[in-house]
Short mmCIF file of C-alpha atoms in Angstrom, two decimals:
data_model
loop_
_atom_site.label_atom_id
_atom_site.label_comp_id
_atom_site.label_asym_id
_atom_site.label_seq_id
_atom_site.Cartn_x
_atom_site.Cartn_y
_atom_site.Cartn_z
CA MET A 1 -60.44 19.62 58.74
CA LYS A 2 -61.61 20.12 62.06
CA LEU A 3 -58.91 22.09 64.68
CA ILE A 4 -59.76 22.14 68.33
CA ILE A 5 -57.51 25.17 69.87
CA LYS A 6 -56.45 24.31 73.72
CA PHE A 7 -56.56 27.89 75.40
CA PHE A 8 -53.31 28.80 77.62
CA ALA A 9 -53.25 27.17 81.32
CA GLU A 10 -53.95 30.84 83.09
CA ILE A 11 -56.80 31.71 80.82
CA THR A 12 -58.05 28.07 82.08
CA ILE A 13 -57.76 29.56 86.07
CA LYS A 14 -59.56 33.23 85.66
CA SER A 15 -62.55 33.47 87.21
CA PRO A 16 -65.30 32.90 85.16
CA GLN A 17 -65.96 36.24 83.76
CA VAL A 18 -62.94 37.27 82.84
CA ARG A 19 -62.12 33.79 81.03
CA LYS A 20 -65.07 34.27 79.00
CA ARG A 21 -63.88 37.84 78.16
CA PHE A 22 -60.37 36.51 77.24
CA VAL A 23 -61.87 33.49 75.10
CA SER A 24 -64.72 36.38 73.49
CA GLN A 25 -61.36 38.16 72.58
CA LEU A 26 -59.52 35.62 71.20
CA ARG A 27 -62.33 34.32 69.14
CA LYS A 28 -63.02 38.25 67.71
CA ASN A 29 -59.23 38.23 66.72
CA LEU A 30 -58.91 34.48 65.04
CA LYS A 31 -62.11 35.78 63.00
CA VAL A 32 -59.91 39.21 62.11
CA LEU A 33 -56.77 36.31 61.41
CA LEU A 34 -58.44 33.50 59.51
CA LYS A 35 -61.50 34.62 57.33
CA PRO A 36 -58.83 36.46 54.46
CA ILE A 37 -56.71 33.51 54.52
CA ASP A 38 -60.46 30.99 54.01
CA PRO A 39 -63.53 32.89 53.88
CA GLU A 40 -65.45 29.26 54.31
CA LEU A 41 -63.88 28.60 57.55
CA ARG A 42 -65.79 28.25 60.64
CA ILE A 43 -65.14 28.88 64.51
CA ALA A 44 -67.13 27.36 67.15
CA GLY A 45 -66.74 27.72 71.03
CA ASN A 46 -66.97 26.59 74.33
CA TRP A 47 -65.58 27.10 77.78
CA ASP A 48 -62.61 24.56 77.13
CA SER A 49 -61.39 25.35 73.51
CA LEU A 50 -62.57 26.63 70.50
CA GLU A 51 -62.99 24.61 67.06
CA ILE A 52 -62.12 25.67 63.64
CA ILE A 53 -63.58 23.91 60.44
CA THR A 54 -61.93 24.54 57.46
CA GLY A 55 -61.55 23.51 53.72
CA ASP A 56 -59.96 20.85 52.47
CA ASP A 57 -57.24 22.66 50.35
CA PRO A 58 -53.85 21.85 52.19
CA ALA A 59 -52.42 24.75 51.07
CA LEU A 60 -54.95 26.85 52.80
CA GLN A 61 -54.85 24.42 55.80
CA ALA A 62 -51.48 25.21 56.18
CA GLN A 63 -52.02 28.31 56.40
CA VAL A 64 -54.53 28.86 59.02
CA ILE A 65 -52.56 26.08 61.55
CA GLU A 66 -49.41 29.08 60.93
CA ARG A 67 -51.39 31.68 61.83
CA LEU A 68 -53.13 29.90 64.56
CA GLN A 69 -49.35 28.94 66.10
CA ASN A 70 -48.32 32.67 66.21
CA THR A 71 -51.82 34.03 67.89
CA PRO A 72 -51.44 34.80 71.79
CA GLY A 73 -53.69 33.25 73.89
CA ILE A 74 -53.47 29.93 71.98
CA ASN A 75 -51.24 27.20 73.76
CA HIS A 76 -51.68 24.31 71.01
CA ILE A 77 -53.97 22.84 68.58
CA HIS A 78 -55.26 19.69 67.60
CA GLU A 79 -56.20 18.67 64.16
CA VAL A 80 -58.44 15.22 64.63
CA HIS A 81 -60.94 13.61 63.21
CA GLU A 82 -64.55 13.78 64.80
CA HIS A 83 -66.74 11.01 65.26
CA GLU A 84 -70.12 10.27 66.93
CA LEU A 85 -69.80 8.07 70.13
CA GLY A 86 -70.98 4.50 70.08
CA SER A 87 -69.84 1.97 72.12
CA LEU A 88 -66.40 1.57 73.73
CA ASP A 89 -65.84 -1.88 71.44
CA GLU A 90 -66.83 0.72 68.14
CA LEU A 91 -64.32 3.16 69.15
CA ALA A 92 -61.81 0.45 69.61
CA GLU A 93 -62.06 -0.33 66.19
CA LEU A 94 -62.27 3.13 65.11
CA CYS A 95 -58.65 3.48 67.08
CA VAL A 96 -57.18 0.69 65.68
CA ALA A 97 -58.38 1.71 61.90
CA CYS A 98 -56.38 5.15 62.83
CA PHE A 99 -53.47 4.38 64.68
CA ALA A 100 -52.27 0.48 64.14
CA GLY A 101 -50.40 0.74 61.65
CA GLN A 102 -47.95 4.20 63.41
CA LEU A 103 -47.33 1.68 66.30
CA ARG A 104 -45.81 -1.52 64.80
CA GLY A 105 -42.39 -1.58 66.76
CA LYS A 106 -43.05 0.77 69.30
CA THR A 107 -44.14 1.59 72.70
CA PHE A 108 -47.24 3.77 73.20
CA ALA A 109 -49.56 4.86 75.38
CA VAL A 110 -53.49 6.16 75.25
CA ARG A 111 -54.68 9.10 76.87
CA CYS A 112 -58.04 9.65 76.83
CA LYS A 113 -59.70 12.95 78.06
CA ARG A 114 -63.12 13.16 79.02
CA ILE A 115 -65.87 16.12 79.44
CA GLY A 116 -69.60 14.54 80.32
CA LYS A 117 -71.51 11.83 81.75
CA HIS A 118 -70.57 8.23 80.71
CA PRO A 119 -70.94 4.96 81.65
CA PHE A 120 -67.01 4.39 81.72
CA SER A 121 -64.76 6.21 83.05
CA SER A 122 -61.41 7.55 81.28
CA THR A 123 -59.04 4.73 82.60
CA ASP A 124 -61.40 2.52 81.12
CA VAL A 125 -60.91 3.85 77.39
CA ASN A 126 -57.23 3.66 78.06
CA ARG A 127 -57.13 -0.23 78.92
CA LEU A 128 -59.67 -1.19 76.11
CA LEU A 129 -58.33 0.93 73.30
CA GLY A 130 -54.53 -0.22 74.76
CA SER A 131 -55.33 -3.93 74.88
CA ARG A 132 -57.03 -3.64 71.35
CA LEU A 133 -54.04 -1.93 69.56
CA MET A 134 -51.48 -4.26 71.16
CA GLU A 135 -53.34 -7.05 70.08
CA ALA A 136 -53.88 -5.33 66.48
CA SER A 137 -50.35 -3.12 65.71
CA GLY A 138 -47.40 -5.25 66.48
CA ALA A 139 -46.25 -2.64 69.08
CA ALA A 140 -43.11 -3.31 70.90
CA GLY A 141 -45.73 -2.84 74.01
CA VAL A 142 -47.06 -0.05 76.00
CA SER A 143 -44.95 2.59 78.14
CA LEU A 144 -46.94 5.07 80.16
CA LYS A 145 -43.46 7.00 81.31
CA ASP A 146 -42.10 7.48 77.99
CA PRO A 147 -43.94 6.05 75.18
CA ASP A 148 -42.66 6.24 71.81
CA VAL A 149 -45.73 7.37 70.21
CA GLU A 150 -48.87 8.48 72.24
CA ILE A 151 -52.66 7.87 71.14
CA GLN A 152 -54.54 11.06 72.22
CA LEU A 153 -58.31 11.07 72.21
CA GLU A 154 -61.09 13.51 73.49
CA ILE A 155 -64.34 11.93 74.32
CA ARG A 156 -66.92 15.18 74.44
CA GLN A 157 -70.81 13.93 75.28
CA GLN A 158 -71.59 11.91 72.72
CA ARG A 159 -68.59 13.08 70.11
CA VAL A 160 -65.69 11.91 69.92
CA PHE A 161 -62.06 13.65 68.53
CA LEU A 162 -59.17 11.53 67.61
CA ILE A 163 -55.97 13.81 67.31
CA GLN A 164 -53.92 13.45 64.68
CA THR A 165 -51.04 16.04 65.46
CA ARG A 166 -50.64 18.79 68.06
CA HIS A 167 -49.27 22.30 66.98
CA GLU A 168 -47.95 23.86 69.84
CA GLY A 169 -48.95 27.47 69.85
CA ILE A 170 -46.75 30.71 71.76
CA GLY A 171 -48.82 30.64 74.85
CA GLY A 172 -49.80 34.11 76.63
CA PHE A 173 -53.12 35.89 76.60
CA PRO A 174 -55.25 37.06 73.86
CA LEU A 175 -54.37 40.66 71.56
CA GLY A 176 -56.50 43.39 73.39
CA THR A 177 -57.33 41.86 76.75
CA MET A 178 -54.68 44.35 78.18
CA GLU A 179 -54.06 48.13 78.07
CA PRO A 180 -51.95 49.53 75.03
CA VAL A 181 -48.76 50.30 76.05
CA LEU A 182 -46.17 52.30 73.75
CA SER A 183 -42.52 50.81 72.83
CA LEU A 184 -39.56 52.00 73.01
CA MET A 185 -38.12 50.18 69.72
CA SER A 186 -34.60 50.53 68.65
CA GLY A 187 -34.74 47.63 66.30
CA GLY A 188 -31.74 45.66 68.07
CA PHE A 189 -32.30 42.48 70.22
CA ASP A 190 -33.52 44.06 73.39
CA SER A 191 -36.55 46.21 72.55
CA THR A 192 -37.36 43.54 69.38
CA VAL A 193 -37.48 40.70 72.29
CA ALA A 194 -39.42 43.26 74.93
CA SER A 195 -41.74 44.42 72.41
CA TYR A 196 -42.57 40.78 71.55
CA GLN A 197 -43.03 39.65 75.30
CA MET A 198 -45.79 42.62 74.88
CA LEU A 199 -47.79 40.99 72.83
CA GLN A 200 -47.31 37.24 74.01
CA ARG A 201 -48.61 39.10 77.45
CA GLY A 202 -51.71 40.09 75.31
CA ILE A 203 -50.78 43.61 75.86
CA LEU A 204 -50.98 45.88 72.51
CA PRO A 205 -47.13 47.52 72.08
CA HIS A 206 -47.45 50.64 69.84
CA PHE A 207 -44.06 51.50 68.81
CA VAL A 208 -42.18 54.77 69.23
CA PHE A 209 -38.60 55.29 67.18
CA PHE A 210 -36.06 57.97 68.31
CA ASN A 211 -34.28 58.93 64.88
CA LEU A 212 -30.83 59.32 66.25
CA GLY A 213 -29.08 59.22 63.02
CA GLY A 214 -30.78 59.00 59.43
CA ARG A 215 -32.99 57.98 57.20
CA ALA A 216 -31.41 54.06 56.34
CA HIS A 217 -31.75 53.33 60.56
CA GLU A 218 -35.56 53.93 60.56
CA LEU A 219 -36.48 52.06 57.38
CA GLY A 220 -34.46 49.04 58.96
CA VAL A 221 -36.54 49.34 62.60
CA ARG A 222 -39.63 49.82 60.55
CA GLN A 223 -39.04 46.57 58.68
CA VAL A 224 -38.87 44.74 62.44
CA ALA A 225 -41.40 46.45 63.41
CA HIS A 226 -44.13 45.58 60.31
CA TYR A 227 -42.75 41.75 61.04
CA LEU A 228 -43.58 41.50 64.56
CA TRP A 229 -47.06 43.09 63.89
CA GLU A 230 -47.64 41.11 60.80
CA LYS A 231 -46.67 37.97 62.68
CA TYR A 232 -48.09 38.01 65.61
CA ALA A 233 -50.33 40.88 65.86
CA ALA A 234 -51.90 41.54 62.87
CA SER A 235 -55.39 41.33 64.22
CA HIS A 236 -54.93 44.76 65.89
CA ARG A 237 -54.02 48.84 64.48
CA LEU A 238 -50.77 49.13 65.44
CA ARG A 239 -49.02 52.74 65.58
CA PHE A 240 -45.03 53.12 64.78
CA ILE A 241 -44.37 56.62 65.87
CA SER A 242 -40.80 58.20 64.51
CA VAL A 243 -39.61 60.84 66.45
CA PRO A 244 -36.34 62.84 65.06
CA PHE A 245 -33.87 62.83 67.31
CA GLU A 246 -30.89 64.23 65.74
CA GLY A 247 -31.51 67.97 67.53
CA VAL A 248 -31.71 66.82 70.71
CA VAL A 249 -28.37 64.85 70.15
CA ALA A 250 -26.57 67.39 69.09
CA GLU A 251 -27.40 69.44 71.70
CA ILE A 252 -26.51 66.57 74.08
CA LEU A 253 -23.13 66.47 72.59
CA GLN A 254 -22.27 70.17 72.92
CA ASN A 255 -24.00 70.93 76.39
CA VAL A 256 -23.69 68.06 78.50
CA ASP A 257 -21.27 66.63 80.56
CA ASN A 258 -19.42 63.35 78.95
CA SER A 259 -19.79 61.19 81.64
CA GLN A 260 -23.47 61.76 82.00
CA MET A 261 -24.28 62.12 78.11
CA GLY A 262 -25.85 58.03 78.12
CA VAL A 263 -28.29 58.69 81.13
CA VAL A 264 -29.52 62.27 79.95
CA LEU A 265 -30.32 60.58 76.26
CA LYS A 266 -32.50 57.73 77.90
CA ARG A 267 -34.04 60.45 79.79
CA MET A 268 -34.95 62.83 77.05
CA MET A 269 -36.25 59.58 75.47
CA LEU A 270 -38.78 58.77 78.00
CA ARG A 271 -39.58 62.21 78.04
CA ALA A 272 -40.91 62.63 75.31
CA ALA A 273 -42.32 58.49 75.04
CA SER A 274 -44.33 59.46 78.32
CA ARG A 275 -45.79 62.94 76.51
CA ILE A 276 -46.66 60.80 73.61
CA ALA A 277 -48.00 58.20 75.42
CA GLN A 278 -50.55 60.36 77.63
CA ARG A 279 -51.47 61.95 74.49
CA ARG A 280 -52.85 59.02 73.16
CA GLY A 281 -54.09 57.14 75.96
CA PHE A 282 -50.83 54.57 76.19
CA GLN A 283 -51.17 53.26 79.62
CA ALA A 284 -47.04 52.35 80.02
CA LEU A 285 -43.93 52.79 78.12
CA VAL A 286 -41.70 49.73 77.52
CA THR A 287 -37.70 49.32 77.18
CA GLY A 288 -35.28 46.05 76.50
CA GLU A 289 -32.96 47.02 79.15
CA ALA A 290 -31.21 44.90 81.24
CA ILE A 291 -29.70 45.17 84.29
CA ALA A 292 -25.94 46.16 83.84
CA GLN A 293 -26.24 45.53 80.28
CA VAL A 294 -24.40 48.51 78.92
CA SER A 295 -23.68 51.64 81.56
CA SER A 296 -26.61 53.35 81.84
CA GLN A 297 -28.26 50.35 82.47
CA THR A 298 -26.84 50.10 86.75
CA LEU A 299 -29.23 50.36 89.25
CA PRO A 300 -27.95 54.01 90.33
CA ASN A 301 -28.95 54.83 86.28
CA LEU A 302 -31.81 53.19 85.64
CA ALA A 303 -33.55 55.36 88.59
CA ALA A 304 -32.11 58.68 87.55
CA ILE A 305 -33.97 57.21 84.37
CA ASP A 306 -37.14 56.80 85.69
CA GLU A 307 -37.33 60.01 87.45
CA ALA A 308 -37.77 61.68 83.77
CA CYS A 309 -41.38 60.85 84.14
CA ASP A 310 -44.46 59.74 85.74
CA THR A 311 -45.35 57.25 83.43
CA LEU A 312 -44.86 53.29 84.33
CA VAL A 313 -42.01 51.67 82.49
CA LEU A 314 -41.61 48.47 82.17
CA ARG A 315 -38.20 46.42 81.50
CA PRO A 316 -39.57 42.37 80.58
CA LEU A 317 -35.63 41.74 79.78
CA ILE A 318 -34.63 43.32 83.60
CA THR A 319 -32.47 40.07 84.51
CA THR A 320 -32.65 38.44 81.38
CA SER A 321 -29.11 37.21 80.19
CA LYS A 322 -27.97 38.29 76.44
CA THR A 323 -27.77 35.15 75.07
CA GLU A 324 -31.43 34.46 76.19
CA ILE A 325 -32.48 37.43 74.71
CA ILE A 326 -30.47 36.15 71.73
CA ARG A 327 -32.34 32.98 71.57
CA THR A 328 -35.79 34.01 72.01
CA ALA A 329 -34.82 36.61 68.58
CA ARG A 330 -33.71 33.20 67.02
CA ARG A 331 -36.99 31.70 68.25
CA ILE A 332 -39.63 34.83 66.93
CA GLY A 333 -37.39 35.35 63.95
CA THR A 334 -36.19 38.60 64.39
CA GLU A 335 -32.76 37.57 64.96
CA ALA A 336 -31.41 38.52 60.94
CA PHE A 337 -33.11 41.83 61.26
CA SER A 338 -31.22 42.94 64.98
CA ALA A 339 -28.35 41.28 63.96
CA SER A 340 -27.56 43.84 61.19
CA MET A 341 -29.83 46.90 62.10
CA PRO A 342 -26.96 49.57 62.78
CA GLU A 343 -25.58 49.76 66.32
CA TYR A 344 -26.22 54.10 66.42
CA CYS A 345 -22.43 54.88 68.81
CA GLY A 346 -23.27 58.69 68.29
CA VAL A 347 -23.50 59.42 72.48
CA ILE A 348 -21.37 56.68 73.59
CA SER A 349 -19.51 58.35 76.73
CA VAL A 350 -15.89 57.98 76.85
CA SER A 351 -15.94 57.48 80.57
CA PRO A 352 -19.12 56.73 81.34
CA ASP A 353 -20.47 57.61 85.48
CA ILE A 354 -22.27 53.93 86.19
CA HIS A 355 -23.15 54.81 89.70
CA THR A 356 -24.78 58.87 88.97
CA ASN A 357 -27.27 60.51 91.01
CA MET A 358 -30.26 63.25 91.10
CA ARG A 359 -27.28 66.00 91.87
CA LYS A 360 -24.93 64.87 88.97
CA VAL A 361 -27.76 64.11 86.18
CA THR A 362 -29.60 67.97 87.04
CA ALA A 363 -26.48 69.46 86.89
CA ALA A 364 -25.84 68.23 83.53
CA GLU A 365 -28.95 69.22 82.08
CA ALA A 366 -28.74 72.55 83.09
CA GLY A 367 -27.26 73.85 79.86
CA PHE A 368 -29.99 71.81 77.84
CA ASN A 369 -31.98 73.72 75.41
CA PHE A 370 -35.35 72.27 76.26
CA SER A 371 -37.17 73.52 73.45
CA ILE A 372 -35.36 71.35 71.17
CA LEU A 373 -36.95 68.47 72.77
CA ASP A 374 -40.17 70.12 72.14
CA GLU A 375 -39.88 70.26 68.39
CA ALA A 376 -38.57 67.13 68.31
CA ILE A 377 -42.00 65.78 69.99
CA GLU A 378 -44.11 68.28 67.75
CA GLN A 379 -42.24 66.89 64.28
CA MET A 380 -42.46 63.57 65.14
CA THR A 381 -45.14 61.35 62.38
CA SER A 382 -46.88 57.95 63.04
CA THR A 383 -47.61 55.26 60.64
CA ASP A 384 -50.00 52.28 60.82
CA CYS A 385 -47.86 49.07 61.23
CA CYS A 386 -49.78 47.84 57.63
CA ASP A 387 -48.45 51.00 55.61
CA LEU A 388 -44.87 50.69 56.42
CA GLU A 389 -42.38 50.79 54.31
CA LEU A 390 -40.14 48.10 53.82
CA GLU A 391 -38.22 48.67 51.08
CA LEU A 392 -35.21 51.42 50.95
CA GLU A 393 -36.14 53.78 48.04
CA GLY A 394 -34.13 56.40 46.25
CA SER A 395 -30.47 55.97 45.65
CA GLU A 396 -28.10 53.20 47.04
CA VAL A 397 -25.28 54.21 48.74
CA GLU A 398 -21.95 53.39 46.81
CA THR A 399 -18.57 52.25 49.65
CA VAL A 400 -14.95 52.58 48.83
CA GLU A 401 -12.33 51.09 50.21
CA GLN A 402 -9.79 54.18 49.17
CA ALA A 403 -9.97 58.11 48.88
CA LEU A 404 -7.72 59.53 45.54
CA THR A 405 -6.41 62.78 44.87
CA GLY A 406 -9.38 65.73 44.47
CA GLN A 407 -12.06 63.66 46.67
CA VAL A 408 -12.55 65.57 50.56
CA VAL A 409 -13.04 62.91 53.26
CA LEU A 410 -15.60 63.76 55.90
CA ASP A 411 -14.49 62.69 59.29
CA VAL A 412 -18.31 62.47 60.90
CA ARG A 413 -16.93 60.84 63.78
CA HIS A 414 -17.45 62.37 67.11
CA PRO A 415 -14.82 65.54 68.23
CA ASP A 416 -13.48 63.10 70.92
CA GLU A 417 -13.18 60.22 68.92
CA GLN A 418 -11.17 62.74 66.00
CA GLU A 419 -8.99 64.15 68.50
CA ALA A 420 -7.61 60.60 69.93
CA ASN A 421 -7.39 58.82 66.68
CA PRO A 422 -6.99 61.40 63.91
CA LEU A 423 -7.51 60.35 60.67
CA VAL A 424 -4.69 61.57 58.38
CA LEU A 425 -4.54 60.23 54.71
CA GLU A 426 -1.44 61.46 52.44
CA GLY A 427 -2.42 63.29 49.38
CA VAL A 428 -6.20 63.53 50.35
CA GLU A 429 -7.79 66.12 52.25
CA VAL A 430 -9.75 65.49 55.31
CA GLN A 431 -11.96 67.35 57.19
CA ALA A 432 -13.23 66.91 60.42
CA VAL A 433 -16.91 67.34 60.33
CA PRO A 434 -18.91 65.97 63.93
CA PHE A 435 -21.76 63.90 62.23
CA TYR A 436 -24.66 66.17 64.25
CA GLN A 437 -23.33 69.41 62.49
CA LEU A 438 -23.05 67.88 58.85
CA ASN A 439 -26.31 67.89 57.27
CA SER A 440 -26.04 72.08 58.07
CA ARG A 441 -22.58 72.48 57.28
CA PHE A 442 -23.09 69.94 53.65
CA ALA A 443 -24.88 72.61 51.88
CA GLU A 444 -21.67 75.33 52.57
CA LEU A 445 -19.53 72.98 50.85
CA ASP A 446 -18.50 72.98 47.25
CA PRO A 447 -20.91 71.31 45.15
CA GLY A 448 -18.46 70.27 42.51
CA ARG A 449 -16.16 68.22 45.05
CA ALA A 450 -16.83 64.62 45.51
CA TYR A 451 -17.15 63.41 49.19
CA LEU A 452 -16.23 60.63 51.19
CA LEU A 453 -18.02 59.89 54.21
CA TYR A 454 -15.71 58.27 56.99
CA CYS A 455 -16.48 56.67 60.85
CA GLU A 456 -14.36 54.30 61.98
CA LYS A 457 -17.33 51.45 62.02
CA GLY A 458 -19.13 52.61 59.19
CA VAL A 459 -22.80 52.87 60.63
CA MET A 460 -22.51 56.51 60.92
CA SER A 461 -21.29 57.79 57.68
CA GLN A 462 -23.31 55.09 55.84
CA LEU A 463 -26.42 56.55 57.62
CA HIS A 464 -25.78 59.85 56.79
CA ALA A 465 -24.61 59.40 53.51
CA GLN A 466 -27.76 58.25 52.56
CA TYR A 467 -29.40 60.86 53.86
CA LEU A 468 -28.14 63.54 51.51
CA LEU A 469 -28.47 61.31 48.87
CA ASP A 470 -31.99 61.67 49.15
CA ARG A 471 -32.13 65.62 49.40
CA GLY A 472 -30.12 65.24 45.61
CA HIS A 473 -26.39 65.22 46.80
CA ASP A 474 -25.21 62.67 44.32
CA ASN A 475 -21.31 63.70 44.79
CA VAL A 476 -21.48 61.62 48.61
CA ARG A 477 -19.48 57.91 48.46
CA VAL A 478 -19.16 56.10 51.69
CA LEU A 479 -15.64 55.84 52.97
CA ARG A 480 -14.86 52.06 53.88
CA LEU A 481 -11.26 51.94 55.08
CA PRO A 482 -9.50 48.41 55.73
CA ARG A 483 -9.55 47.58 59.49
CA ARG A 484 -5.64 48.20 60.74
#
């Protein structure tokens, strides 16, 4: 089978030198991606397109086409039958044999693209083939504006390609033609779609995850990062960087004014990401922020967040609606990952300031111990995306809906939540242990008792229960009370 790869339109309008570089990069990427599928596959190229010749195995052909459809830089792929160009009468016979059976009772149009010098024009070809197909097929007629079937062919010098099927690609620029960036990845809809849009534009987004609350969340983010790499960027090596931010969260909760917590957390993330990017030669940071989507994403707050670092911050979704973001996630295959991703609620201000300024932020950060941020950066881990763990290892957290006498319920919510809505269970001991203190205080508790972790949404309790189980504490479960 022969495939003709058509480039993204913006590649074709680049200067000759840039276009040559982009096509060369795409060809290199395809060799890396396709050779493991079909070692005998051949790639040829020219100014207008790349040609791929595969074997006759339909399963391998399907894998090749799927990989091409998800490779940045490709606008569409044609499956073609190739023939030597003879006379126009001979070409008409080929087209009748190939296409006439598809046209009975349908309207059609012939579209010919011609490259090279010939004693005829593309219009001559369209008219002759249209006439012959009309005579031989029993078609309902010719419709140039809205045909039921389009007959497409290309004439290149002395070769003719009859196009059998067209497969759409994702467009964009080939990976590796732009500088690498560091994408802040939470695993939710926004950060995932923002990272994909970088990939589509030929930019290599390495991922940085700020772990705010446990291993289970990190494993979920690792899954979606691996998916993005494997499906759209497997031609290159991407890194997944994890920064333990639990200590930073605890410091914010204890020493930062409630109204400024969200902005200060984002500033700490940008500070850390900027330092990591500078160490590794990444040219910019990428976030999934969209204007006014949450309280920290107003214009004044974004300005205050950006002031925390000198590195360029890219926000590809800045004016995109949530509906459109979710629609994109569905199209690229990440919706299921993001929909099931825990939404971390540990640093949510009760009354967030949506019009902050640097005076307020500076005052809010005055009591912050920045050595904790330094320590978090030094403890980061880095993994190749191809090596990310995709399965949750260790014990599975058990969830119960009722606490029994003798068990201890640990209320891991933020103290503000505990105060606003105290947890009282008749006949059951309840202890208030905020999530950011749980890991240090749990070792002080009686190991002979059974403990149930509780929070309003069940996210924080699940994450920290998994953390404790992984460290050998088998006396931990999650309490999920029925909604009242």
